[in-house]
Short mmCIF file of C-alpha atoms in Angstrom, two decimals:
data_model
loop_
_atom_site.label_atom_id
_atom_site.label_comp_id
_atom_site.label_asym_id
_atom_site.label_seq_id
_atom_site.Cartn_x
_atom_site.Cartn_y
_atom_site.Cartn_z
CA MET A 1 0.12 0.08 -0.03
CA MET A 2 1.14 3.51 -0.80
CA SER A 3 1.04 5.95 2.17
CA VAL A 4 -0.46 9.29 1.46
CA SER A 5 0.36 12.71 2.90
CA PRO A 6 -1.73 14.01 4.52
CA PRO A 7 -3.13 10.61 5.40
CA LEU A 8 -6.48 9.47 4.20
CA GLN A 9 -9.12 8.79 6.93
CA VAL A 10 -12.54 7.14 6.04
CA PHE A 11 -15.38 7.51 8.47
CA GLY A 12 -17.29 4.27 7.72
CA PHE A 13 -19.05 1.43 9.21
CA TRP A 14 -19.02 -2.34 8.48
CA ARG A 15 -22.71 -2.43 7.55
CA SER A 16 -22.46 0.66 5.20
CA ILE A 17 -22.64 -0.29 1.61
CA ALA A 18 -21.40 3.10 0.64
CA SER A 19 -18.26 2.70 2.84
CA PHE A 20 -17.72 -0.73 1.21
CA ARG A 21 -17.49 1.20 -2.13
CA VAL A 22 -14.96 3.72 -1.02
CA ARG A 23 -12.97 0.99 0.70
CA VAL A 24 -12.78 -1.01 -2.64
CA ALA A 25 -11.71 2.12 -4.66
CA LEU A 26 -8.90 2.85 -2.20
CA ASN A 27 -7.79 -0.71 -2.17
CA LEU A 28 -7.75 -0.86 -5.85
CA LYS A 29 -5.54 1.98 -6.13
CA GLY A 30 -3.30 0.69 -3.29
CA LEU A 31 -3.82 3.71 -1.19
CA ALA A 32 -3.23 3.30 2.55
CA PHE A 33 -6.03 4.69 4.75
CA THR A 34 -7.39 4.23 8.22
CA GLU A 35 -11.04 3.64 8.94
CA VAL A 36 -13.00 5.28 11.96
CA PRO A 37 -16.17 3.48 12.75
CA VAL A 38 -19.33 5.39 13.00
CA ASP A 39 -22.16 3.10 14.30
CA ILE A 40 -25.18 3.99 12.28
CA LEU A 41 -27.18 1.26 14.08
CA ASN A 42 -26.66 3.21 17.17
CA GLY A 43 -27.26 6.74 15.81
CA ALA A 44 -23.53 7.79 16.00
CA GLN A 45 -24.03 9.59 12.71
CA PHE A 46 -26.15 12.21 14.61
CA SER A 47 -23.34 13.25 17.03
CA ALA A 48 -22.34 16.80 17.06
CA GLU A 49 -18.67 15.64 16.26
CA TYR A 50 -19.86 13.77 13.05
CA ASP A 51 -22.31 16.57 12.22
CA ARG A 52 -19.43 19.00 11.70
CA LEU A 53 -17.83 16.61 9.13
CA ASN A 54 -21.08 15.55 7.45
CA PRO A 55 -24.32 17.52 7.89
CA GLU A 56 -26.33 14.95 5.94
CA HIS A 57 -25.42 12.42 8.63
CA VAL A 58 -24.59 9.71 6.24
CA LEU A 59 -21.47 7.48 5.65
CA PRO A 60 -18.90 7.52 4.44
CA THR A 61 -16.87 10.69 4.73
CA LEU A 62 -13.25 10.94 3.54
CA VAL A 63 -10.90 13.32 5.27
CA HIS A 64 -7.75 14.29 3.51
CA GLY A 65 -6.06 17.11 5.45
CA GLU A 66 -8.24 20.05 5.13
CA THR A 67 -10.38 18.32 2.46
CA VAL A 68 -13.75 16.66 3.73
CA LEU A 69 -15.63 14.79 1.31
CA PHE A 70 -18.94 12.95 1.34
CA GLN A 71 -21.06 10.77 -0.99
CA SER A 72 -19.33 7.74 -2.33
CA MET A 73 -19.26 8.53 -5.89
CA PRO A 74 -17.55 11.99 -5.61
CA ILE A 75 -15.12 10.40 -3.09
CA MET A 76 -14.34 7.69 -5.75
CA GLU A 77 -13.95 10.27 -8.40
CA TYR A 78 -11.61 12.06 -5.94
CA VAL A 79 -9.52 8.98 -5.46
CA GLU A 80 -9.17 8.74 -9.28
CA ASP A 81 -7.91 12.33 -9.45
CA LEU A 82 -5.46 11.56 -6.67
CA GLN A 83 -4.02 8.45 -7.90
CA PRO A 84 -4.94 7.96 -11.74
CA THR A 85 -3.69 4.44 -11.99
CA PRO A 86 -4.87 1.89 -12.14
CA PRO A 87 -7.92 3.77 -13.65
CA LEU A 88 -11.46 3.30 -11.99
CA LEU A 89 -13.04 5.01 -15.21
CA PRO A 90 -12.65 4.01 -18.92
CA LYS A 91 -10.88 6.18 -21.44
CA THR A 92 -13.63 7.50 -23.85
CA PRO A 93 -16.34 9.90 -22.73
CA ALA A 94 -19.04 7.49 -23.95
CA ASP A 95 -17.71 4.58 -21.90
CA ARG A 96 -17.13 6.76 -18.93
CA ALA A 97 -20.62 7.92 -18.98
CA TYR A 98 -21.86 4.31 -19.36
CA ALA A 99 -19.76 3.29 -16.32
CA ARG A 100 -21.09 6.13 -14.18
CA ALA A 101 -24.64 5.28 -15.23
CA LEU A 102 -24.26 1.65 -14.33
CA ALA A 103 -22.96 2.92 -10.91
CA LEU A 104 -25.85 5.27 -10.32
CA VAL A 105 -28.55 2.51 -11.12
CA ALA A 106 -27.32 1.11 -7.70
CA VAL A 107 -26.05 4.48 -5.96
CA ALA A 108 -28.97 6.64 -6.95
CA ASP A 109 -31.85 4.42 -7.99
CA SER A 110 -31.73 1.38 -5.68
CA HIS A 111 -29.70 2.07 -2.63
CA PRO A 112 -31.20 5.14 -1.20
CA LEU A 113 -34.61 3.49 -1.05
CA ILE A 114 -33.42 0.92 1.40
CA VAL A 115 -31.41 2.80 3.97
CA PRO A 116 -32.09 3.14 7.68
CA ARG A 117 -33.57 6.58 7.63
CA VAL A 118 -36.12 5.27 4.84
CA ARG A 119 -36.99 2.12 6.78
CA LYS A 120 -37.72 4.45 9.91
CA GLN A 121 -39.87 6.77 7.87
CA LEU A 122 -41.91 3.89 6.38
CA ALA A 123 -42.77 2.78 9.94
CA ALA A 124 -43.30 6.42 11.00
CA ALA A 125 -45.54 7.44 8.12
CA PHE A 126 -47.51 4.16 7.29
CA GLY A 127 -47.01 2.01 10.58
CA ALA A 128 -45.08 -0.40 8.27
CA ARG A 129 -43.88 -3.33 10.43
CA GLU A 130 -40.52 -5.12 9.94
CA PRO A 131 -41.49 -7.77 7.59
CA ALA A 132 -43.21 -5.21 5.25
CA VAL A 133 -40.24 -2.95 5.38
CA ASN A 134 -37.93 -5.89 4.58
CA ASP A 135 -40.23 -6.65 1.47
CA TRP A 136 -39.86 -3.02 0.46
CA CYS A 137 -36.12 -3.30 0.67
CA GLY A 138 -36.23 -6.48 -1.22
CA HIS A 139 -38.41 -5.08 -4.00
CA TRP A 140 -36.08 -2.11 -4.74
CA THR A 141 -32.97 -4.29 -4.46
CA ARG A 142 -34.38 -6.66 -6.98
CA GLU A 143 -35.46 -3.87 -9.31
CA GLY A 144 -32.04 -2.46 -9.30
CA LEU A 145 -30.48 -5.85 -9.89
CA GLN A 146 -32.87 -6.59 -12.85
CA THR A 147 -31.97 -3.15 -14.47
CA LEU A 148 -28.20 -4.08 -14.00
CA GLU A 149 -28.86 -7.63 -15.28
CA THR A 150 -30.55 -6.33 -18.36
CA LEU A 151 -27.77 -3.83 -19.24
CA LEU A 152 -24.94 -6.40 -18.52
CA ALA A 153 -26.85 -9.04 -20.73
CA ARG A 154 -27.03 -6.43 -23.57
CA ARG A 155 -23.24 -5.53 -23.33
CA ALA A 156 -21.57 -8.51 -21.91
CA PRO A 157 -18.89 -8.01 -19.35
CA SER A 158 -15.46 -8.71 -20.67
CA PRO A 159 -15.03 -9.76 -17.83
CA PHE A 160 -15.69 -6.58 -15.85
CA ALA A 161 -18.67 -4.20 -16.54
CA VAL A 162 -16.84 -1.95 -18.86
CA GLY A 163 -13.67 -3.63 -20.07
CA ASP A 164 -10.82 -5.79 -18.69
CA THR A 165 -10.14 -3.96 -15.42
CA PRO A 166 -12.36 -3.64 -12.27
CA GLY A 167 -13.58 0.02 -11.87
CA LEU A 168 -16.32 2.25 -10.58
CA ALA A 169 -19.01 0.41 -12.16
CA ASP A 170 -18.04 -2.88 -10.88
CA ILE A 171 -17.70 -1.44 -7.43
CA CYS A 172 -21.33 -0.22 -7.40
CA ILE A 173 -22.73 -3.17 -9.08
CA VAL A 174 -21.01 -5.45 -6.54
CA SER A 175 -22.18 -3.38 -3.72
CA GLN A 176 -25.78 -3.79 -4.94
CA ALA A 177 -25.20 -7.70 -4.93
CA VAL A 178 -23.78 -7.42 -1.38
CA ALA A 179 -26.71 -5.51 -0.16
CA ALA A 180 -28.93 -8.18 -1.79
CA GLY A 181 -27.07 -10.62 0.66
CA PHE A 182 -28.18 -8.74 3.54
CA PHE A 183 -31.83 -9.31 2.60
CA GLY A 184 -31.26 -12.98 1.76
CA ILE A 185 -31.96 -12.31 -2.04
CA ASP A 186 -30.95 -15.11 -4.31
CA LEU A 187 -28.68 -13.64 -7.04
CA ALA A 188 -29.42 -16.76 -9.34
CA PRO A 189 -32.04 -14.93 -11.42
CA PHE A 190 -29.39 -12.22 -12.01
CA ALA A 191 -26.72 -14.40 -13.67
CA ALA A 192 -24.47 -11.72 -15.05
CA VAL A 193 -24.57 -9.68 -11.87
CA ALA A 194 -23.82 -12.99 -9.90
CA ARG A 195 -20.90 -13.64 -12.27
CA LEU A 196 -19.53 -10.18 -11.77
CA HIS A 197 -19.85 -10.37 -8.11
CA ASP A 198 -17.89 -13.57 -7.97
CA THR A 199 -15.23 -12.46 -10.49
CA CYS A 200 -14.72 -9.28 -8.31
CA LEU A 201 -14.96 -10.93 -4.86
CA ALA A 202 -12.07 -13.23 -6.01
CA LEU A 203 -9.88 -10.15 -6.06
CA PRO A 204 -8.28 -9.07 -2.72
CA PRO A 205 -9.24 -5.30 -3.01
CA PHE A 206 -12.86 -6.38 -3.06
CA ALA A 207 -12.62 -9.26 -0.68
CA GLN A 208 -10.91 -7.41 2.18
CA SER A 209 -13.41 -4.53 1.85
CA HIS A 210 -16.38 -6.70 2.25
CA PRO A 211 -18.74 -5.75 5.02
CA LEU A 212 -18.48 -8.99 6.90
CA ARG A 213 -14.85 -8.76 6.90
CA GLN A 214 -14.71 -5.33 8.83
CA PRO A 215 -14.26 -4.77 12.63
CA GLY A 216 -17.62 -5.09 14.52
CA ALA A 217 -19.21 -7.32 11.83
CA PRO A 218 -21.08 -10.33 12.94
CA ALA A 219 -19.50 -13.65 12.04
CA ALA A 220 -21.85 -14.42 9.22
CA MET B 1 -26.52 27.55 -30.15
CA MET B 2 -23.86 25.47 -31.54
CA SER B 3 -24.87 22.50 -33.82
CA VAL B 4 -23.40 19.10 -33.04
CA SER B 5 -22.74 16.39 -35.46
CA PRO B 6 -24.22 13.77 -35.00
CA PRO B 7 -27.10 15.75 -33.60
CA LEU B 8 -27.86 15.52 -29.86
CA GLN B 9 -31.55 14.06 -28.96
CA VAL B 10 -32.77 14.19 -25.46
CA PHE B 11 -35.75 11.80 -24.50
CA GLY B 12 -37.40 13.77 -21.82
CA PHE B 13 -40.59 15.23 -20.40
CA TRP B 14 -41.71 18.39 -19.07
CA ARG B 15 -42.47 16.93 -15.63
CA SER B 16 -39.16 15.17 -15.32
CA ILE B 17 -36.83 16.90 -13.02
CA ALA B 18 -33.90 14.81 -14.30
CA SER B 19 -34.75 15.98 -17.79
CA PHE B 20 -34.75 19.57 -16.58
CA ARG B 21 -31.05 19.10 -15.35
CA VAL B 22 -29.83 17.75 -18.73
CA ARG B 23 -31.71 20.56 -20.59
CA VAL B 24 -29.79 23.15 -18.40
CA ALA B 25 -26.50 21.64 -19.03
CA LEU B 26 -26.93 21.62 -22.72
CA ASN B 27 -28.23 25.02 -22.71
CA LEU B 28 -25.36 26.36 -20.55
CA LYS B 29 -22.84 24.97 -22.96
CA GLY B 30 -24.96 26.43 -25.87
CA LEU B 31 -25.34 23.00 -27.57
CA ALA B 32 -28.22 22.53 -29.85
CA PHE B 33 -30.46 19.56 -29.09
CA THR B 34 -33.95 18.36 -29.88
CA GLU B 35 -36.30 16.90 -27.26
CA VAL B 36 -38.49 13.87 -27.86
CA PRO B 37 -41.17 13.68 -25.19
CA VAL B 38 -41.88 10.41 -23.39
CA ASP B 39 -44.97 10.88 -21.36
CA ILE B 40 -44.14 9.11 -17.99
CA LEU B 41 -47.54 10.15 -16.64
CA ASN B 42 -49.05 7.92 -19.21
CA GLY B 43 -46.48 4.96 -19.02
CA ALA B 44 -44.82 5.80 -22.43
CA GLN B 45 -41.43 4.82 -20.68
CA PHE B 46 -42.46 1.28 -20.70
CA SER B 47 -42.98 0.93 -24.39
CA ALA B 48 -40.83 -1.58 -26.28
CA GLU B 49 -39.38 1.34 -28.32
CA TYR B 50 -38.29 3.13 -25.23
CA ASP B 51 -37.18 0.03 -23.40
CA ARG B 52 -34.48 -0.56 -26.27
CA LEU B 53 -32.92 2.86 -25.32
CA ASN B 54 -33.41 2.58 -21.62
CA PRO B 55 -34.20 -0.78 -19.88
CA GLU B 56 -34.53 1.18 -16.58
CA HIS B 57 -37.55 2.95 -18.05
CA VAL B 58 -36.52 6.32 -16.62
CA LEU B 59 -35.79 9.70 -18.06
CA PRO B 60 -33.83 11.19 -19.60
CA THR B 61 -31.90 9.34 -22.30
CA LEU B 62 -29.32 11.18 -24.43
CA VAL B 63 -28.81 9.88 -27.95
CA HIS B 64 -25.65 11.01 -29.77
CA GLY B 65 -25.13 8.91 -32.93
CA GLU B 66 -24.52 5.46 -31.80
CA THR B 67 -24.07 6.58 -28.24
CA VAL B 68 -27.05 6.09 -25.88
CA LEU B 69 -26.71 7.41 -22.42
CA PHE B 70 -28.79 7.51 -19.29
CA GLN B 71 -28.90 9.03 -15.90
CA SER B 72 -28.81 12.69 -15.57
CA MET B 73 -25.35 13.03 -13.76
CA PRO B 74 -23.38 10.92 -16.31
CA ILE B 75 -25.19 12.68 -19.14
CA MET B 76 -24.07 15.97 -17.75
CA GLU B 77 -20.44 14.75 -17.39
CA TYR B 78 -20.49 13.44 -21.08
CA VAL B 79 -21.63 16.94 -22.19
CA GLU B 80 -18.64 18.35 -20.02
CA ASP B 81 -16.33 16.11 -21.99
CA LEU B 82 -18.08 16.97 -25.27
CA GLN B 83 -17.78 20.68 -24.74
CA PRO B 84 -15.37 21.73 -21.94
CA THR B 85 -16.36 25.45 -22.09
CA PRO B 86 -17.99 26.91 -20.19
CA PRO B 87 -17.03 24.35 -17.48
CA LEU B 88 -19.69 22.72 -15.45
CA LEU B 89 -17.29 21.44 -12.80
CA PRO B 90 -14.53 23.29 -10.80
CA LYS B 91 -10.91 23.02 -11.47
CA THR B 92 -9.46 21.32 -8.32
CA PRO B 93 -10.17 17.70 -7.42
CA ALA B 94 -11.49 18.76 -3.98
CA ASP B 95 -13.81 21.23 -5.45
CA ARG B 96 -14.98 18.96 -8.11
CA ALA B 97 -15.77 16.33 -5.50
CA TYR B 98 -17.69 18.89 -3.40
CA ALA B 99 -19.84 19.98 -6.50
CA ARG B 100 -20.52 16.35 -7.20
CA ALA B 101 -21.51 15.68 -3.70
CA LEU B 102 -23.80 18.57 -3.57
CA ALA B 103 -25.36 17.24 -6.69
CA LEU B 104 -26.01 13.83 -5.31
CA VAL B 105 -27.68 15.05 -2.20
CA ALA B 106 -30.54 15.97 -4.65
CA VAL B 107 -29.89 13.27 -7.35
CA ALA B 108 -29.21 10.19 -5.16
CA ASP B 109 -30.54 10.93 -1.63
CA SER B 110 -33.70 12.97 -2.30
CA HIS B 111 -35.22 12.85 -5.77
CA PRO B 112 -35.27 8.97 -5.96
CA LEU B 113 -37.46 8.91 -3.11
CA ILE B 114 -40.28 10.67 -4.68
CA VAL B 115 -40.62 9.65 -8.20
CA PRO B 116 -43.67 7.93 -9.69
CA ARG B 117 -42.63 4.35 -9.42
CA VAL B 118 -41.96 4.95 -5.62
CA ARG B 119 -45.39 6.67 -5.15
CA LYS B 120 -46.98 3.74 -6.78
CA GLN B 121 -45.14 1.18 -4.53
CA LEU B 122 -46.16 3.06 -1.48
CA ALA B 123 -49.74 2.81 -2.34
CA ALA B 124 -49.19 -0.96 -3.47
CA ALA B 125 -47.23 -2.15 -0.48
CA PHE B 126 -48.86 -0.07 2.34
CA GLY B 127 -52.10 1.07 0.88
CA ALA B 128 -50.95 4.67 1.17
CA ARG B 129 -53.40 7.08 -0.14
CA GLU B 130 -52.69 10.42 -2.07
CA PRO B 131 -52.27 12.69 0.78
CA ALA B 132 -50.04 10.39 2.67
CA VAL B 133 -47.89 9.91 -0.39
CA ASN B 134 -47.54 13.57 -0.96
CA ASP B 135 -46.55 13.93 2.70
CA TRP B 136 -43.85 11.43 2.10
CA CYS B 137 -42.62 13.34 -0.97
CA GLY B 138 -42.74 16.43 1.05
CA HIS B 139 -40.83 14.88 3.92
CA TRP B 140 -37.90 13.76 1.66
CA THR B 141 -37.82 16.98 -0.31
CA ARG B 142 -37.43 18.97 2.78
CA GLU B 143 -34.82 16.72 4.08
CA GLY B 144 -32.81 17.20 0.99
CA LEU B 145 -33.33 20.98 1.05
CA GLN B 146 -32.26 21.06 4.64
CA THR B 147 -28.99 19.34 3.97
CA LEU B 148 -28.26 21.53 0.98
CA GLU B 149 -29.14 24.58 3.08
CA THR B 150 -26.72 23.67 5.85
CA LEU B 151 -23.99 23.00 3.26
CA LEU B 152 -24.55 26.21 1.40
CA ALA B 153 -24.66 28.21 4.78
CA ARG B 154 -21.23 26.63 5.83
CA ARG B 155 -19.69 27.56 2.56
CA ALA B 156 -21.43 30.67 1.29
CA PRO B 157 -22.43 30.71 -2.43
CA SER B 158 -20.32 33.37 -4.29
CA PRO B 159 -22.81 33.50 -5.83
CA PHE B 160 -22.94 30.10 -7.26
CA ALA B 161 -22.52 26.90 -5.17
CA VAL B 162 -18.94 26.41 -6.00
CA GLY B 163 -17.53 29.71 -7.51
CA ASP B 164 -18.58 32.49 -9.83
CA THR B 165 -20.03 30.44 -12.79
CA PRO B 166 -23.08 28.05 -12.70
CA GLY B 167 -22.27 24.37 -12.91
CA LEU B 168 -23.40 20.85 -12.13
CA ALA B 169 -23.94 21.63 -8.40
CA ASP B 170 -26.20 24.63 -9.18
CA ILE B 171 -28.11 22.66 -11.72
CA CYS B 172 -29.06 19.79 -9.21
CA ILE B 173 -29.65 22.14 -6.14
CA VAL B 174 -31.99 24.21 -8.37
CA SER B 175 -33.66 20.98 -9.64
CA GLN B 176 -34.42 20.04 -6.07
CA ALA B 177 -36.07 23.70 -5.61
CA VAL B 178 -37.97 23.26 -8.59
CA ALA B 179 -39.22 19.78 -7.42
CA ALA B 180 -40.37 21.45 -4.08
CA GLY B 181 -42.51 23.73 -6.08
CA PHE B 182 -44.37 20.74 -7.39
CA PHE B 183 -45.25 19.76 -3.89
CA GLY B 184 -46.13 23.38 -2.75
CA ILE B 185 -43.30 23.59 -0.46
CA ASP B 186 -42.39 26.99 0.64
CA LEU B 187 -38.61 27.70 0.03
CA ALA B 188 -38.48 30.42 2.80
CA PRO B 189 -36.87 28.30 5.52
CA PHE B 190 -34.22 27.33 2.96
CA ALA B 191 -32.86 30.93 2.28
CA ALA B 192 -29.72 29.95 0.66
CA VAL B 193 -31.16 27.51 -1.68
CA ALA B 194 -33.90 30.02 -2.44
CA ARG B 195 -31.38 32.63 -3.40
CA LEU B 196 -29.46 30.20 -5.60
CA HIS B 197 -32.78 29.15 -7.21
CA ASP B 198 -33.58 32.83 -7.89
CA THR B 199 -30.03 33.72 -9.27
CA CYS B 200 -30.05 30.81 -11.54
CA LEU B 201 -33.54 31.07 -12.89
CA ALA B 202 -32.71 34.71 -13.90
CA LEU B 203 -30.39 33.14 -16.43
CA PRO B 204 -31.82 32.15 -19.83
CA PRO B 205 -30.28 28.54 -19.76
CA PHE B 206 -32.11 27.89 -16.62
CA ALA B 207 -35.24 29.72 -17.33
CA GLN B 208 -35.95 28.27 -20.68
CA SER B 209 -35.29 24.73 -19.26
CA HIS B 210 -37.89 24.99 -16.48
CA PRO B 211 -40.54 22.17 -16.63
CA LEU B 212 -43.31 24.62 -16.97
CA ARG B 213 -41.80 26.26 -19.99
CA GLN B 214 -41.81 22.88 -21.94
CA PRO B 215 -44.43 21.68 -24.41
CA GLY B 216 -47.30 19.82 -22.71
CA ALA B 217 -46.83 21.45 -19.32
CA PRO B 218 -49.82 23.04 -17.53
CA ALA B 219 -50.23 26.82 -17.76
CA ALA B 220 -49.13 27.14 -14.01
#
């Protein structure tokens, strides 16, 4: 791992799918970082200390000297600017846009619908109980997987989503597959996504970033 | 307006907030485009013809010769690559990341929670009636506005979100304010957002892109 000056600090949490993405990006680049856990299951994201870093109270936050960054996609693009090789984005504008769009199917159109604050609001606004909330999360997770499956089937991975090296699109697609695991969703109907998940998780930068490999995670 | 070869075609709709964003980006660049309406209120996004362009069945889609792009953020980044001036993103990596993060507070963490497919699913899954669904939309729209307000208050606009020219962050923040208008949300508690909205809407590229200025829009 390459050390960075000033050092890179990620405020993340084992269970946070967006923290997983940033961890993979840093590991693919070989950039050293330390992670400070913010326990979102216990409301630590609402502390005054974390609010100063991230007034949206979400994870992750990247701190790099005076620079404080939030939202996983811009953080990954910053990491790409900081250390251009190996690249996380393809070379042509059209391919870059396609990679970013694949990423956003997960990051914008699926994942924000199942995060803790949304689950809480479903209970508060509609009296939804846990099984119904889990069904809701399953529904949107499958919708995202189905869109990704259709896109990957139309433009076959070779073997990664946009070319022969893993990047931003792969990170976000795999994050969606990992989230599916938390809801016990079978990936079998999403064969191309499942293959990409397996291909990526065979690589150390993905494997060592997995939520269940982080401090504080349950055994299985 | 500069004509582009092959020509740029936007599949959009007056009511689509994401289409508004792409329209502003193209207009800020002075790039000529034509818009093909896809009536999302009547389910036209599910036609076989549109499915071939966009299997996620959302708006907008940008067609540029053989290149077919979806998701408003990657489309705007593509437009930036196509025509670098005037820039939509700031120069330094840290400022670029901040601009993209501001954008994603709206694009990823607020807007996807209030789109038609989510409104329908609230009714289907929880029997939510229209007033409760509108409350849900109001809740998440305000949450997004509050986060943006806090961020803009901490780093004051000068006069745009990240510097002295309008760009990606401004487009997405203003799109959130425009969406708020659809739900009758008063912008007064979000003073910095409201000022940015007014500053931007005074510019022709924003004004002429406004949903209510598009073909098919209601009179008010």
